Tab-separated table of C-alpha atoms in Angstrom:
chain	number	residue	atom	x	y	z
D	1	UNK	CA	15.054	-71.666	-13.045
D	2	UNK	CA	18.141	-70.675	-15.103
D	3	UNK	CA	19.338	-68.171	-18.403
D	4	UNK	CA	21.374	-67.417	-20.546
D	5	UNK	CA	21.152	-63.783	-22.325
D	6	UNK	CA	24.166	-62.624	-25.778
D	7	UNK	CA	24.731	-59.313	-26.398
D	8	UNK	CA	24.141	-58.510	-29.821
D	9	UNK	CA	22.379	-60.737	-32.179
D	10	UNK	CA	25.059	-59.568	-34.900
D	11	UNK	CA	28.314	-59.025	-34.645
D	12	UNK	CA	31.077	-57.809	-36.966
D	13	UNK	CA	34.750	-57.496	-37.298
D	14	UNK	CA	38.029	-57.245	-39.739
D	15	UNK	CA	40.110	-60.050	-40.262
D	16	UNK	CA	43.286	-59.975	-37.896
D	17	UNK	CA	41.233	-57.801	-35.331
D	18	UNK	CA	39.285	-59.428	-31.358
D	19	UNK	CA	36.320	-61.285	-31.075
D	20	UNK	CA	34.152	-60.568	-28.267
D	21	UNK	CA	31.176	-62.131	-28.051
D	22	UNK	CA	28.783	-61.883	-24.824
D	23	UNK	CA	27.457	-64.215	-22.312
D	24	UNK	CA	25.695	-63.100	-19.391
D	25	UNK	CA	24.433	-66.201	-17.080
D	26	UNK	CA	21.192	-66.230	-15.189
D	27	UNK	CA	21.479	-68.987	-12.050
D	28	UNK	CA	20.815	-69.754	-8.693
D	29	UNK	CA	23.747	-71.960	-7.894
D	30	UNK	CA	27.204	-71.824	-9.986
D	31	UNK	CA	26.195	-72.910	-13.506
D	32	UNK	CA	28.284	-74.958	-15.646
D	33	UNK	CA	29.021	-72.680	-19.321
D	34	UNK	CA	29.662	-73.881	-22.567
D	35	UNK	CA	30.124	-72.084	-25.995
D	36	UNK	CA	29.104	-73.622	-29.120
D	37	UNK	CA	29.635	-72.700	-32.810
D	38	UNK	CA	27.334	-73.806	-35.507
D	39	UNK	CA	28.176	-74.176	-39.583
D	40	UNK	CA	25.340	-73.125	-41.975
D	41	UNK	CA	23.804	-76.946	-41.943
D	42	UNK	CA	25.593	-78.588	-39.911
D	43	UNK	CA	25.777	-79.879	-35.677
D	44	UNK	CA	27.116	-77.400	-33.245
D	45	UNK	CA	30.588	-78.399	-32.145
D	46	UNK	CA	32.246	-77.167	-28.943
D	47	UNK	CA	34.129	-74.335	-28.711
D	48	UNK	CA	34.674	-74.460	-24.462
D	49	UNK	CA	33.438	-74.683	-21.570
D	50	UNK	CA	33.519	-73.769	-17.652
D	51	UNK	CA	32.675	-76.583	-14.963
D	52	UNK	CA	33.508	-74.634	-12.365
D	53	UNK	CA	37.610	-75.702	-11.816
D	54	UNK	CA	39.616	-72.503	-13.964
D	55	UNK	CA	38.177	-69.571	-14.418
D	56	UNK	CA	40.085	-68.917	-17.363
D	57	UNK	CA	38.812	-71.204	-19.473
D	58	UNK	CA	40.906	-71.937	-23.540
D	59	UNK	CA	38.699	-73.692	-26.421
D	60	UNK	CA	39.433	-74.885	-29.637
D	61	UNK	CA	40.395	-72.745	-32.776
D	62	UNK	CA	42.358	-69.643	-30.126
D	63	UNK	CA	39.376	-69.037	-28.337
D	64	UNK	CA	39.090	-68.371	-25.273
D	65	UNK	CA	36.568	-67.741	-22.067
D	66	UNK	CA	37.043	-66.295	-18.531
D	67	UNK	CA	34.230	-66.739	-15.828
D	68	UNK	CA	33.169	-63.578	-13.506
D	69	UNK	CA	31.167	-63.885	-10.904
D	70	UNK	CA	30.761	-60.332	-9.871
D	71	UNK	CA	29.354	-60.215	-13.515
D	72	UNK	CA	27.635	-62.723	-14.463
D	73	UNK	CA	29.195	-63.406	-17.786
D	74	UNK	CA	31.225	-65.401	-20.134
D	75	UNK	CA	32.668	-63.177	-23.378
D	76	UNK	CA	34.233	-65.069	-26.053
D	77	UNK	CA	37.148	-64.053	-27.421
D	78	UNK	CA	39.745	-64.376	-29.871
D	79	UNK	CA	42.800	-62.276	-30.282
D	80	UNK	CA	42.036	-62.053	-34.215
D	81	UNK	CA	39.894	-63.389	-35.610
D	82	UNK	CA	39.871	-65.344	-39.550
D	83	UNK	CA	37.394	-66.124	-42.444
D	84	UNK	CA	36.953	-69.571	-41.504
D	85	UNK	CA	35.591	-67.428	-37.883
D	86	UNK	CA	32.161	-66.240	-39.474
D	87	UNK	CA	29.510	-68.899	-37.346
D	88	UNK	CA	26.796	-68.546	-35.225
D	89	UNK	CA	27.371	-69.021	-31.857
D	90	UNK	CA	25.649	-70.170	-28.812
D	91	UNK	CA	26.541	-69.459	-25.122
D	92	UNK	CA	24.255	-72.952	-22.554
D	93	UNK	CA	23.978	-72.947	-19.490
D	94	UNK	CA	23.461	-75.876	-17.520
D	95	UNK	CA	24.553	-76.897	-13.501
D	96	UNK	CA	25.896	-79.676	-11.877
D	97	UNK	CA	24.092	-82.954	-12.115
D	98	UNK	CA	22.064	-82.287	-14.732
D	99	UNK	CA	22.346	-82.221	-18.446
D	100	UNK	CA	19.952	-80.529	-19.930
D	101	UNK	CA	20.946	-77.696	-21.649
D	102	UNK	CA	19.863	-73.370	-21.517
D	103	UNK	CA	20.943	-72.180	-24.839
D	104	UNK	CA	21.516	-68.605	-25.808
D	105	UNK	CA	19.798	-66.952	-28.665
D	106	UNK	CA	22.720	-66.928	-30.547
D	107	UNK	CA	25.284	-65.097	-32.267
D	108	UNK	CA	26.018	-64.373	-36.061
D	109	UNK	CA	29.707	-64.022	-36.229
D	110	UNK	CA	30.473	-61.708	-40.126
D	111	UNK	CA	34.332	-61.551	-40.450
D	112	UNK	CA	34.879	-59.308	-43.325
D	113	UNK	CA	38.821	-58.702	-45.306
U	1	UNK	CA	35.873	-89.629	-29.930
U	2	UNK	CA	31.434	-89.189	-28.986
U	3	UNK	CA	30.509	-88.795	-32.433
U	4	UNK	CA	26.689	-88.337	-33.065
U	5	UNK	CA	25.348	-89.434	-36.608
U	6	UNK	CA	22.389	-88.230	-37.698
U	7	UNK	CA	20.627	-89.497	-40.436
U	8	UNK	CA	19.491	-88.719	-42.958
U	9	UNK	CA	20.906	-85.210	-43.674
U	10	UNK	CA	18.077	-84.058	-45.250
U	11	UNK	CA	14.736	-85.193	-45.603
U	12	UNK	CA	11.716	-83.789	-48.561
U	13	UNK	CA	8.260	-85.333	-47.715
U	14	UNK	CA	4.438	-85.238	-48.625
U	15	UNK	CA	2.470	-83.145	-46.785
U	16	UNK	CA	-0.071	-85.991	-43.864
U	17	UNK	CA	2.621	-88.494	-43.899
U	18	UNK	CA	5.515	-89.867	-41.696
U	19	UNK	CA	9.293	-89.009	-41.824
U	20	UNK	CA	11.617	-90.877	-38.669
U	21	UNK	CA	14.702	-89.335	-38.010
U	22	UNK	CA	18.073	-91.618	-36.474
U	23	UNK	CA	20.235	-90.493	-34.100
U	24	UNK	CA	23.361	-92.713	-33.575
U	25	UNK	CA	26.184	-92.453	-30.568
U	26	UNK	CA	29.315	-94.181	-32.718
U	27	UNK	CA	31.935	-94.683	-30.127
U	28	UNK	CA	29.922	-94.236	-26.895
U	29	UNK	CA	27.026	-95.156	-24.539
U	30	UNK	CA	24.326	-92.415	-24.724
U	31	UNK	CA	22.076	-92.952	-21.887
U	32	UNK	CA	20.958	-90.024	-22.604
U	33	UNK	CA	19.643	-88.637	-25.907
U	34	UNK	CA	18.614	-84.891	-26.787
U	35	UNK	CA	16.156	-84.246	-29.351
U	36	UNK	CA	16.456	-80.129	-31.174
U	37	UNK	CA	14.151	-77.621	-33.290
U	38	UNK	CA	15.927	-74.764	-34.679
U	39	UNK	CA	13.989	-72.145	-37.030
U	40	UNK	CA	16.130	-70.495	-39.373
U	41	UNK	CA	17.928	-68.015	-37.573
U	42	UNK	CA	16.929	-69.045	-34.373
U	43	UNK	CA	18.400	-70.746	-32.169
U	44	UNK	CA	17.911	-74.026	-30.448
U	45	UNK	CA	14.567	-75.696	-29.062
U	46	UNK	CA	14.968	-78.836	-26.569
U	47	UNK	CA	11.755	-80.801	-27.619
U	48	UNK	CA	12.731	-83.206	-24.981
U	49	UNK	CA	14.990	-85.756	-23.738
U	50	UNK	CA	14.786	-89.532	-23.803
U	51	UNK	CA	16.680	-92.587	-21.142
U	52	UNK	CA	17.669	-95.981	-22.417
U	53	UNK	CA	14.552	-97.987	-21.711
U	54	UNK	CA	11.738	-95.677	-20.860
U	55	UNK	CA	9.186	-92.983	-22.341
U	56	UNK	CA	10.670	-89.940	-23.345
U	57	UNK	CA	10.524	-86.210	-21.715
U	58	UNK	CA	8.681	-83.783	-23.308
U	59	UNK	CA	8.866	-80.336	-22.948
U	60	UNK	CA	6.478	-77.946	-22.988
U	61	UNK	CA	4.023	-77.230	-25.925
U	62	UNK	CA	5.485	-80.217	-27.619
U	63	UNK	CA	3.527	-82.587	-28.912
U	64	UNK	CA	4.398	-86.245	-28.116
U	65	UNK	CA	1.949	-87.782	-30.000
U	66	UNK	CA	3.052	-86.273	-33.103
U	67	UNK	CA	7.157	-86.609	-32.468
U	68	UNK	CA	7.165	-89.642	-31.670
U	69	UNK	CA	10.594	-90.420	-30.182
U	70	UNK	CA	11.992	-94.029	-29.034
U	71	UNK	CA	15.107	-94.746	-27.101
U	72	UNK	CA	15.403	-98.703	-27.688
U	73	UNK	CA	19.125	-99.096	-26.736
U	74	UNK	CA	22.122	-96.693	-26.008
U	75	UNK	CA	23.457	-95.763	-29.127
U	76	UNK	CA	20.321	-95.415	-31.204
U	77	UNK	CA	17.740	-92.910	-31.281
U	78	UNK	CA	14.637	-92.058	-33.649
U	79	UNK	CA	12.657	-89.277	-33.640
U	80	UNK	CA	8.747	-90.079	-35.499
U	81	UNK	CA	7.165	-86.361	-37.417
U	82	UNK	CA	3.533	-88.531	-38.216
U	83	UNK	CA	1.474	-86.605	-40.289
U	84	UNK	CA	3.732	-83.730	-40.893
U	85	UNK	CA	2.691	-81.042	-42.043
U	86	UNK	CA	4.809	-77.959	-44.278
U	87	UNK	CA	4.922	-75.366	-40.778
U	88	UNK	CA	6.437	-78.700	-39.725
U	89	UNK	CA	9.633	-78.059	-41.766
U	90	UNK	CA	12.462	-76.970	-39.749
U	91	UNK	CA	16.213	-78.332	-38.662
U	92	UNK	CA	15.932	-80.874	-36.136
U	93	UNK	CA	19.142	-81.642	-34.204
U	94	UNK	CA	20.051	-84.424	-31.976
U	95	UNK	CA	23.224	-84.879	-29.073
U	96	UNK	CA	23.957	-87.432	-26.787
U	97	UNK	CA	25.285	-87.556	-23.598
U	98	UNK	CA	26.852	-90.254	-21.378
U	99	UNK	CA	27.109	-91.370	-17.939
U	100	UNK	CA	29.940	-93.029	-17.583
U	101	UNK	CA	31.615	-89.717	-18.258
U	102	UNK	CA	30.998	-85.395	-17.331
U	103	UNK	CA	26.821	-86.020	-17.276
U	104	UNK	CA	26.218	-82.207	-17.958
U	105	UNK	CA	28.529	-82.190	-22.107
U	106	UNK	CA	26.566	-83.076	-24.714
U	107	UNK	CA	27.734	-84.276	-28.355
U	108	UNK	CA	25.770	-83.560	-31.125
U	109	UNK	CA	24.854	-84.388	-34.171
U	110	UNK	CA	25.063	-82.301	-37.866
U	111	UNK	CA	21.789	-82.259	-38.028
U	112	UNK	CA	18.650	-83.017	-40.486
U	113	UNK	CA	16.436	-80.802	-42.603
U	114	UNK	CA	13.076	-81.911	-42.762
U	115	UNK	CA	11.204	-80.156	-45.702
U	116	UNK	CA	7.650	-81.034	-45.816
U	117	UNK	CA	5.915	-80.115	-49.700
C-alpha cells in the first residue's frame, strides 16, 4: 500500500524567505511522486513530478523537490517566497503502470509581507 | 495542452433533486477519468475511477446508486448526484488521464461547487 504524510498543515513564511513544505511517502514499490498547488475554489495544478529519473526535480514558478529514497521524502522548496505563492499544496504518490493518486492532507502556505 | 473543463462551476439545487456535473477533456482523449470530492480545508477524496465504455469503479464507502458516473466518450464523463441532500454539498473535482502519454499523470478540472439547500 502507498501513503503520503505532509508534515505541517499550515506553514507561514515572510515574503522573500525560503519555502519548505514536507512530504514523506510510504511505498513498497518505486514511487512516482507529485506536488500540486490549489488556489481557492480552483482545481489542482501540477507543480512538478518525480518519475524515477533525476532525483532533483525542477517545476514551475521556481519550485523544486528532491527525492530522497533513504529518507522516503520528497520535500518541496522555493528559495524566495512571493505573495502569489499563498495557496494549498498537496503531495501525491502513485506507482508505475497505475494512475490512481494517493494524496496527502495538504499544507496551507501563507506568505506575509 | 491537456486542458480539462467542468460544467457548471457552481450549482445550487434543492434537497431531493438531482444534479449533473460534466467533465470534458478539451484537447486530448481521456481513457480514464477520476472523480474526487473535497470538503472545506481538506484533501481530495477519490470517489470513483471511470474508463471509457465501461462501468465506473467506486471507492469503498461511496454509494454508486447515489453518485452515478458515466464515461460514454473519450472526452466526456458525467457525475450525477441523485436525490441530493445538504450533506452532499461539497467541491467536486474531476481529472483525466490519457493512455497515450504518461499514464500516471492526471490533469485536473477547475472543480464544481455544489450547494444543496
